[in-house]
RNA sequence: GCCGGAGUGGCGGAACUGGCAGACGCGCCGGACUCAAAAUCCGGUGGCCGCAAGGCCGUGAAGGUUCAAUUCCUUUCUCCGGCACCA
């Protein structure tokens, strides 16, 4: 790729195509004509297409670009199809990198952020994406984040925002709290993949996502067909609903301790319980140890376990460890005394933090009981297959559908399914248990001990306690000049002019909350703001939102399958309950595009493998860059960036340019008139047929299949076909050339909009292509007259015949049998069966 | 471990509902133009055998269903992604 400047941006003597000039020209015209500006208009069908808003971080690379190129194709196709299209863009502008960069460069996070935004704007403009820029939002502006605060206050009123002391994931490098979702690989920071997350106990603000567990789960049904199945599945798993029962076990002989409540999905196996196991963090553990003979031995183990248990490190492979508390619990079903243990594999965060160990029917319990020599008792025998013997079990029998109960008193003989129902009812009747549904989903911790985020709008008054900031005092502004050192816990706490305030209730001295909000708050509702971006009375006008919503098509990376999309769904449900929207789900269709890789990994600054979008635009032009990212792979797949292959797209656009340049003058002289199939010559018919066949397939690739790569392949093939018929002057009238070349141009328009405008103008149109509708497919012109049918003998192609479309089977067979190659392979044998797929294929099966 | 997804030429990929595997592009080979190069244009390009006509093999592997399988079924291997002591 040395000395490539003659190839790229400079253009070549062989072609007049100068993308730099063409693209600037049309971008200017679009802006002057305000082509992409749009207003709610109930008389027109709407289409809301949105790409996930970017975090403006230094360089806009080809990975971003691909996302926007896909969205822009959709937006432009829908516009050509007559929709009123909303296609906005904005900035996810709060966040840690800005703050870290500010510390490093001794500037303000705002400076860094706004510089990056300016750069992103420049690149997006350079690519000519069809955004309504008047709607641009930046989440770090008070006019935006005041509504974060407003929503927070509404949630506070409804009990959906609350404070609780909790163990949090603390990243020593970020010096802040991470959400569970931000802890990856079993204990590492999502931003610093080599940094192990620690745990600390701090007062934190939470949003009550768990209040909507069932709705978040059930409403996934509304998304089926519109969202990728795997995303729905990932959310389902994340919510992790499971049915079971809670059972209380009375504790024998420990004053003030108990009863212990356990959660199980297999109450049918309760006669097989041989121990009770508590999570190390379980509050009863300390009480149980008081006065226990095992106390001295157990306490150091507990201390050690409590320290390490919260570190999720290597959970899966970690040895199951535990100790006996010296206490016993009573199994309410059979009054059996069960030893109470503490086990490192029992999680305080799930269920009740306590389990019954049924070693015969749970693999984890089995491993634990074998290790500590606890007894194993079989209570479910398989219906068919070998009878289980407790002493010999190596793998727990945990398949509930194929068994029947034994050793279970009055429940013997029942299937596990029946037993679960009857035993749950029995427990409820006796008052020591009940059916229970538990979730894996937890509340969303939004507190961050950082500067560059939305201040949480509450104050603490010595007299009145926690007091919400009144709506009229919003926004709570970030102090303009924080001390950002990267040391200590929160920059806001170190800024007295921010912290010290007056209590809104009593007017006395008060302290402001110094936590700021997780940036996922910003991105949970930003797409509503686009509908009404400058409203200073409310987050948005509901009428506008109800016109544009739900989002018809959302496009972004699979990386946001859980966090962003789950929080957004939650936010929507809260807004619905606040009567701010009417729908249950904000996003009707979701498309997750693949990443752009370089050297097998996603482009990122830290990996140093970024291909800058602006460099591509300067070298080849925006249209070539857009076309290539769409052509190189189907949009949902990852794409390995290849500097070599992009040349193909560049060459193709030059070919098209030269082709149209060559015929522009002849075409321009054509005065109106539709092309009729009847009057066309053979050569003309071929071209018209090919053009309309291409149109049919490209239309479906754009609208339903989203196979942009194969759509482009078809358009390339059409261009090749046209060139193959050169010189068109011989036998192709200008009006036919016009029809064919215009179709070619219009089909390219959604992907290479600048070039298409230029070609459209060259073809003699005074009005911009942006005013033109998607072309109508002409069935008559597309119809084939003759087809070539492969003739198979015993399933192998032995010859081909040309017949008129719709020929009778008997005629086709007669012609086929006359082929010498077919006769030769018949080898005197008889045809025992013939399969004819009309106009497609003939297969002769010999006896 | 569980749940998804994917394996097609040297490479990216195409093949819509079971009907001609390899469209389109990259790369490569050959040719034209040129003093030469770049650009452009033309031709070739899955493997094996063959001078050729042609034949055989071929969509991760092995079976199966079918007149016909990249496509459907069973088994299996590899890679990628998600979740993971969730009781």
PDB file of N, CA and C (backbone and C1' of nucleotides) in Angstrom, chain A residues 165-171 178-180 183-188 196-202 279-282 301-316 318 342-350 442, chain B residues 85-86:
ATOM      1  N   UNK A 165     -27.073   0.149  52.905  1.00  0.00           N
ATOM      2  CA  UNK A 165     -25.677  -0.176  53.123  1.00  0.00           C
ATOM      3  C   UNK A 165     -25.437  -1.507  52.453  1.00  0.00           C
ATOM      4  N   UNK A 166     -24.447  -1.544  51.638  1.00  0.00           N
ATOM      5  CA  UNK A 166     -24.257  -2.829  50.999  1.00  0.00           C
ATOM      6  C   UNK A 166     -22.825  -3.025  50.581  1.00  0.00           C
ATOM      7  N   UNK A 167     -22.515  -4.287  50.468  1.00  0.00           N
ATOM      8  CA  UNK A 167     -21.199  -4.627  49.959  1.00  0.00           C
ATOM      9  C   UNK A 167     -21.192  -4.254  48.492  1.00  0.00           C
ATOM     10  N   UNK A 168     -20.161  -3.567  48.104  1.00  0.00           N
ATOM     11  CA  UNK A 168     -20.109  -3.155  46.712  1.00  0.00           C
ATOM     12  C   UNK A 168     -18.824  -3.629  46.067  1.00  0.00           C
ATOM     13  N   UNK A 169     -18.882  -3.653  44.773  1.00  0.00           N
ATOM     14  CA  UNK A 169     -17.682  -3.978  44.005  1.00  0.00           C
ATOM     15  C   UNK A 169     -16.897  -2.691  43.848  1.00  0.00           C
ATOM     16  N   UNK A 170     -15.693  -2.743  44.296  1.00  0.00           N
ATOM     17  CA  UNK A 170     -14.869  -1.554  44.281  1.00  0.00           C
ATOM     18  C   UNK A 170     -13.673  -1.800  43.384  1.00  0.00           C
ATOM     19  N   UNK A 171     -13.552  -0.951  42.360  1.00  0.00           N
ATOM     20  CA  UNK A 171     -12.378  -1.078  41.513  1.00  0.00           C
ATOM     21  C   UNK A 171     -11.323  -0.107  42.008  1.00  0.00           C
ATOM     22  N   UNK A 178     -18.577  -0.389  41.202  1.00  0.00           N
ATOM     23  CA  UNK A 178     -19.033  -0.917  39.926  1.00  0.00           C
ATOM     24  C   UNK A 178     -20.340  -1.664  40.135  1.00  0.00           C
ATOM     25  N   UNK A 179     -21.198  -1.605  39.131  1.00  0.00           N
ATOM     26  CA  UNK A 179     -22.401  -2.441  39.157  1.00  0.00           C
ATOM     27  C   UNK A 179     -21.973  -3.889  38.953  1.00  0.00           C
ATOM     28  N   UNK A 180     -22.825  -4.827  39.382  1.00  0.00           N
ATOM     29  CA  UNK A 180     -22.506  -6.243  39.172  1.00  0.00           C
ATOM     30  C   UNK A 180     -22.179  -6.511  37.716  1.00  0.00           C
ATOM     31  N   UNK A 183     -18.660  -6.012  36.580  1.00  0.00           N
ATOM     32  CA  UNK A 183     -17.639  -6.939  37.049  1.00  0.00           C
ATOM     33  C   UNK A 183     -17.635  -8.122  36.102  1.00  0.00           C
ATOM     34  N   UNK A 184     -16.497  -8.353  35.484  1.00  0.00           N
ATOM     35  CA  UNK A 184     -16.465  -9.390  34.457  1.00  0.00           C
ATOM     36  C   UNK A 184     -15.451 -10.475  34.805  1.00  0.00           C
ATOM     37  N   UNK A 185     -15.514 -11.542  34.071  1.00  0.00           N
ATOM     38  CA  UNK A 185     -14.582 -12.667  34.232  1.00  0.00           C
ATOM     39  C   UNK A 185     -14.453 -13.103  35.694  1.00  0.00           C
ATOM     40  N   UNK A 186     -15.555 -13.108  36.389  1.00  0.00           N
ATOM     41  CA  UNK A 186     -15.543 -13.572  37.765  1.00  0.00           C
ATOM     42  C   UNK A 186     -14.665 -12.737  38.664  1.00  0.00           C
ATOM     43  N   UNK A 187     -14.740 -11.419  38.560  1.00  0.00           N
ATOM     44  CA  UNK A 187     -14.071 -10.613  39.555  1.00  0.00           C
ATOM     45  C   UNK A 187     -13.116  -9.542  39.046  1.00  0.00           C
ATOM     46  N   UNK A 188     -13.274  -9.162  37.800  1.00  0.00           N
ATOM     47  CA  UNK A 188     -12.389  -8.127  37.279  1.00  0.00           C
ATOM     48  C   UNK A 188     -13.186  -6.935  36.750  1.00  0.00           C
ATOM     49  N   UNK A 196      -8.391  -6.635  39.726  1.00  0.00           N
ATOM     50  CA  UNK A 196      -9.336  -7.420  40.514  1.00  0.00           C
ATOM     51  C   UNK A 196     -10.224  -6.482  41.326  1.00  0.00           C
ATOM     52  N   UNK A 197     -11.506  -6.780  41.298  1.00  0.00           N
ATOM     53  CA  UNK A 197     -12.462  -5.975  42.033  1.00  0.00           C
ATOM     54  C   UNK A 197     -12.453  -6.376  43.506  1.00  0.00           C
ATOM     55  N   UNK A 198     -12.450  -5.371  44.389  1.00  0.00           N
ATOM     56  CA  UNK A 198     -12.509  -5.652  45.827  1.00  0.00           C
ATOM     57  C   UNK A 198     -13.932  -5.411  46.314  1.00  0.00           C
ATOM     58  N   UNK A 199     -14.189  -5.812  47.564  1.00  0.00           N
ATOM     59  CA  UNK A 199     -15.518  -5.522  48.077  1.00  0.00           C
ATOM     60  C   UNK A 199     -15.423  -4.607  49.289  1.00  0.00           C
ATOM     61  N   UNK A 200     -16.338  -3.657  49.349  1.00  0.00           N
ATOM     62  CA  UNK A 200     -16.396  -2.706  50.454  1.00  0.00           C
ATOM     63  C   UNK A 200     -17.836  -2.501  50.855  1.00  0.00           C
ATOM     64  N   UNK A 201     -18.056  -2.085  52.059  1.00  0.00           N
ATOM     65  CA  UNK A 201     -19.416  -1.826  52.492  1.00  0.00           C
ATOM     66  C   UNK A 201     -19.643  -0.324  52.590  1.00  0.00           C
ATOM     67  N   UNK A 202     -20.566   0.192  51.792  1.00  0.00           N
ATOM     68  CA  UNK A 202     -20.831   1.623  51.720  1.00  0.00           C
ATOM     69  C   UNK A 202     -22.340   1.831  51.588  1.00  0.00           C
ATOM     70  N   UNK A 279     -24.874 -19.467  54.197  1.00  0.00           N
ATOM     71  CA  UNK A 279     -23.838 -18.655  53.576  1.00  0.00           C
ATOM     72  C   UNK A 279     -22.973 -18.052  54.673  1.00  0.00           C
ATOM     73  N   UNK A 280     -21.691 -17.870  54.433  1.00  0.00           N
ATOM     74  CA  UNK A 280     -20.826 -17.274  55.467  1.00  0.00           C
ATOM     75  C   UNK A 280     -21.343 -15.914  55.919  1.00  0.00           C
ATOM     76  N   UNK A 281     -21.988 -15.186  55.025  1.00  0.00           N
ATOM     77  CA  UNK A 281     -22.462 -13.849  55.372  1.00  0.00           C
ATOM     78  C   UNK A 281     -23.828 -13.872  56.058  1.00  0.00           C
ATOM     79  N   UNK A 282     -24.362 -15.047  56.257  1.00  0.00           N
ATOM     80  CA  UNK A 282     -25.712 -15.139  56.832  1.00  0.00           C
ATOM     81  C   UNK A 282     -25.715 -14.548  58.245  1.00  0.00           C
ATOM     82  N   UNK A 301     -12.251 -19.640  60.948  1.00  0.00           N
ATOM     83  CA  UNK A 301     -12.645 -20.108  59.616  1.00  0.00           C
ATOM     84  C   UNK A 301     -13.686 -19.173  59.017  1.00  0.00           C
ATOM     85  N   UNK A 302     -14.622 -18.752  59.879  1.00  0.00           N
ATOM     86  CA  UNK A 302     -15.671 -17.852  59.402  1.00  0.00           C
ATOM     87  C   UNK A 302     -15.067 -16.539  58.923  1.00  0.00           C
ATOM     88  N   UNK A 303     -14.183 -16.000  59.757  1.00  0.00           N
ATOM     89  CA  UNK A 303     -13.553 -14.723  59.423  1.00  0.00           C
ATOM     90  C   UNK A 303     -12.854 -14.811  58.066  1.00  0.00           C
ATOM     91  N   UNK A 304     -12.146 -15.909  57.900  1.00  0.00           N
ATOM     92  CA  UNK A 304     -11.402 -16.079  56.662  1.00  0.00           C
ATOM     93  C   UNK A 304     -12.342 -16.213  55.473  1.00  0.00           C
ATOM     94  N   UNK A 305     -13.420 -16.977  55.691  1.00  0.00           N
ATOM     95  CA  UNK A 305     -14.378 -17.218  54.633  1.00  0.00           C
ATOM     96  C   UNK A 305     -15.103 -15.933  54.242  1.00  0.00           C
ATOM     97  N   UNK A 306     -15.436 -15.133  55.252  1.00  0.00           N
ATOM     98  CA  UNK A 306     -16.160 -13.897  54.955  1.00  0.00           C
ATOM     99  C   UNK A 306     -15.300 -12.958  54.130  1.00  0.00           C
ATOM    100  N   UNK A 307     -14.026 -13.046  54.359  1.00  0.00           N
ATOM    101  CA  UNK A 307     -13.135 -12.183  53.592  1.00  0.00           C
ATOM    102  C   UNK A 307     -13.062 -12.605  52.128  1.00  0.00           C
ATOM    103  N   UNK A 308     -12.952 -13.889  51.940  1.00  0.00           N
ATOM    104  CA  UNK A 308     -12.746 -14.355  50.571  1.00  0.00           C
ATOM    105  C   UNK A 308     -14.039 -14.657  49.830  1.00  0.00           C
ATOM    106  N   UNK A 309     -15.112 -14.922  50.594  1.00  0.00           N
ATOM    107  CA  UNK A 309     -16.312 -15.389  49.901  1.00  0.00           C
ATOM    108  C   UNK A 309     -16.874 -14.341  48.944  1.00  0.00           C
ATOM    109  N   UNK A 310     -16.691 -13.079  49.297  1.00  0.00           N
ATOM    110  CA  UNK A 310     -17.238 -12.050  48.421  1.00  0.00           C
ATOM    111  C   UNK A 310     -16.414 -11.849  47.160  1.00  0.00           C
ATOM    112  N   UNK A 311     -15.164 -12.250  47.252  1.00  0.00           N
ATOM    113  CA  UNK A 311     -14.385 -12.224  46.017  1.00  0.00           C
ATOM    114  C   UNK A 311     -14.889 -13.361  45.149  1.00  0.00           C
ATOM    115  N   UNK A 312     -15.426 -13.007  44.030  1.00  0.00           N
ATOM    116  CA  UNK A 312     -16.042 -14.023  43.187  1.00  0.00           C
ATOM    117  C   UNK A 312     -14.997 -14.866  42.460  1.00  0.00           C
ATOM    118  N   UNK A 313     -13.758 -14.645  42.835  1.00  0.00           N
ATOM    119  CA  UNK A 313     -12.652 -15.272  42.116  1.00  0.00           C
ATOM    120  C   UNK A 313     -12.785 -16.798  41.991  1.00  0.00           C
ATOM    121  N   UNK A 314     -12.678 -17.262  40.809  1.00  0.00           N
ATOM    122  CA  UNK A 314     -12.644 -18.700  40.537  1.00  0.00           C
ATOM    123  C   UNK A 314     -13.723 -19.480  41.250  1.00  0.00           C
ATOM    124  N   UNK A 315     -14.898 -18.890  41.343  1.00  0.00           N
ATOM    125  CA  UNK A 315     -15.976 -19.539  42.068  1.00  0.00           C
ATOM    126  C   UNK A 315     -16.225 -20.961  41.588  1.00  0.00           C
ATOM    127  N   UNK A 316     -16.238 -21.100  40.278  1.00  0.00           N
ATOM    128  CA  UNK A 316     -16.645 -22.378  39.714  1.00  0.00           C
ATOM    129  C   UNK A 316     -15.703 -23.505  40.088  1.00  0.00           C
ATOM    130  N   UNK A 318     -13.490 -23.408  42.631  1.00  0.00           N
ATOM    131  CA  UNK A 318     -13.074 -23.371  44.030  1.00  0.00           C
ATOM    132  C   UNK A 318     -13.556 -24.620  44.764  1.00  0.00           C
ATOM    133  N   UNK A 342     -21.745 -24.123  57.786  1.00  0.00           N
ATOM    134  CA  UNK A 342     -21.559 -22.925  56.965  1.00  0.00           C
ATOM    135  C   UNK A 342     -20.743 -23.372  55.752  1.00  0.00           C
ATOM    136  N   UNK A 343     -21.161 -22.967  54.563  1.00  0.00           N
ATOM    137  CA  UNK A 343     -20.458 -23.412  53.365  1.00  0.00           C
ATOM    138  C   UNK A 343     -20.131 -22.248  52.443  1.00  0.00           C
ATOM    139  N   UNK A 344     -18.942 -22.278  51.890  1.00  0.00           N
ATOM    140  CA  UNK A 344     -18.505 -21.158  51.049  1.00  0.00           C
ATOM    141  C   UNK A 344     -19.209 -21.112  49.701  1.00  0.00           C
ATOM    142  N   UNK A 345     -19.923 -22.181  49.371  1.00  0.00           N
ATOM    143  CA  UNK A 345     -20.582 -22.168  48.055  1.00  0.00           C
ATOM    144  C   UNK A 345     -22.020 -21.669  48.145  1.00  0.00           C
ATOM    145  N   UNK A 346     -22.464 -21.327  49.349  1.00  0.00           N
ATOM    146  CA  UNK A 346     -23.825 -20.819  49.485  1.00  0.00           C
ATOM    147  C   UNK A 346     -23.774 -19.291  49.442  1.00  0.00           C
ATOM    148  N   UNK A 347     -24.587 -18.723  48.548  1.00  0.00           N
ATOM    149  CA  UNK A 347     -24.555 -17.281  48.319  1.00  0.00           C
ATOM    150  C   UNK A 347     -25.610 -16.572  49.145  1.00  0.00           C
ATOM    151  N   UNK A 348     -25.201 -15.536  49.836  1.00  0.00           N
ATOM    152  CA  UNK A 348     -26.142 -14.764  50.633  1.00  0.00           C
ATOM    153  C   UNK A 348     -27.117 -14.006  49.726  1.00  0.00           C
ATOM    154  N   UNK A 349     -26.673 -13.660  48.511  1.00  0.00           N
ATOM    155  CA  UNK A 349     -27.477 -12.797  47.646  1.00  0.00           C
ATOM    156  C   UNK A 349     -28.602 -13.543  46.954  1.00  0.00           C
ATOM    157  N   UNK A 350     -28.564 -14.847  47.008  1.00  0.00           N
ATOM    158  CA  UNK A 350     -29.589 -15.573  46.250  1.00  0.00           C
ATOM    159  C   UNK A 350     -30.491 -16.339  47.204  1.00  0.00           C
ATOM    160  N   UNK A 442     -30.962  -8.238  40.583  1.00  0.00           N
ATOM    161  CA  UNK A 442     -30.860  -7.431  41.802  1.00  0.00           C
ATOM    162  C   UNK A 442     -31.114  -5.968  41.484  1.00  0.00           C
TER     163      UNK A 442
ATOM    164  P     C B  85     -21.224 -18.665  40.080  1.00  0.00           P
ATOM    165  O5'   C B  85     -21.198 -20.012  40.895  1.00  0.00           O
ATOM    166  C5'   C B  85     -22.340 -20.372  41.668  1.00  0.00           C
ATOM    167  C4'   C B  85     -22.507 -21.855  41.589  1.00  0.00           C
ATOM    168  C3'   C B  85     -23.542 -22.368  42.585  1.00  0.00           C
ATOM    169  O3'   C B  85     -24.161 -23.536  42.062  1.00  0.00           O
ATOM    170  C1'   C B  85     -21.466 -23.331  43.030  1.00  0.00           C
ATOM    171  P     C B  86     -25.300 -23.417  40.901  1.00  0.00           P
ATOM    172  O5'   C B  86     -26.263 -22.310  41.516  1.00  0.00           O
ATOM    173  C5'   C B  86     -27.260 -22.650  42.496  1.00  0.00           C
ATOM    174  C4'   C B  86     -28.531 -21.905  42.170  1.00  0.00           C
ATOM    175  C3'   C B  86     -28.843 -21.886  40.666  1.00  0.00           C
ATOM    176  O3'   C B  86     -30.035 -22.555  40.298  1.00  0.00           O
ATOM    177  C1'   C B  86     -28.601 -19.634  41.504  1.00  0.00           C
TER     178        C B  86
END
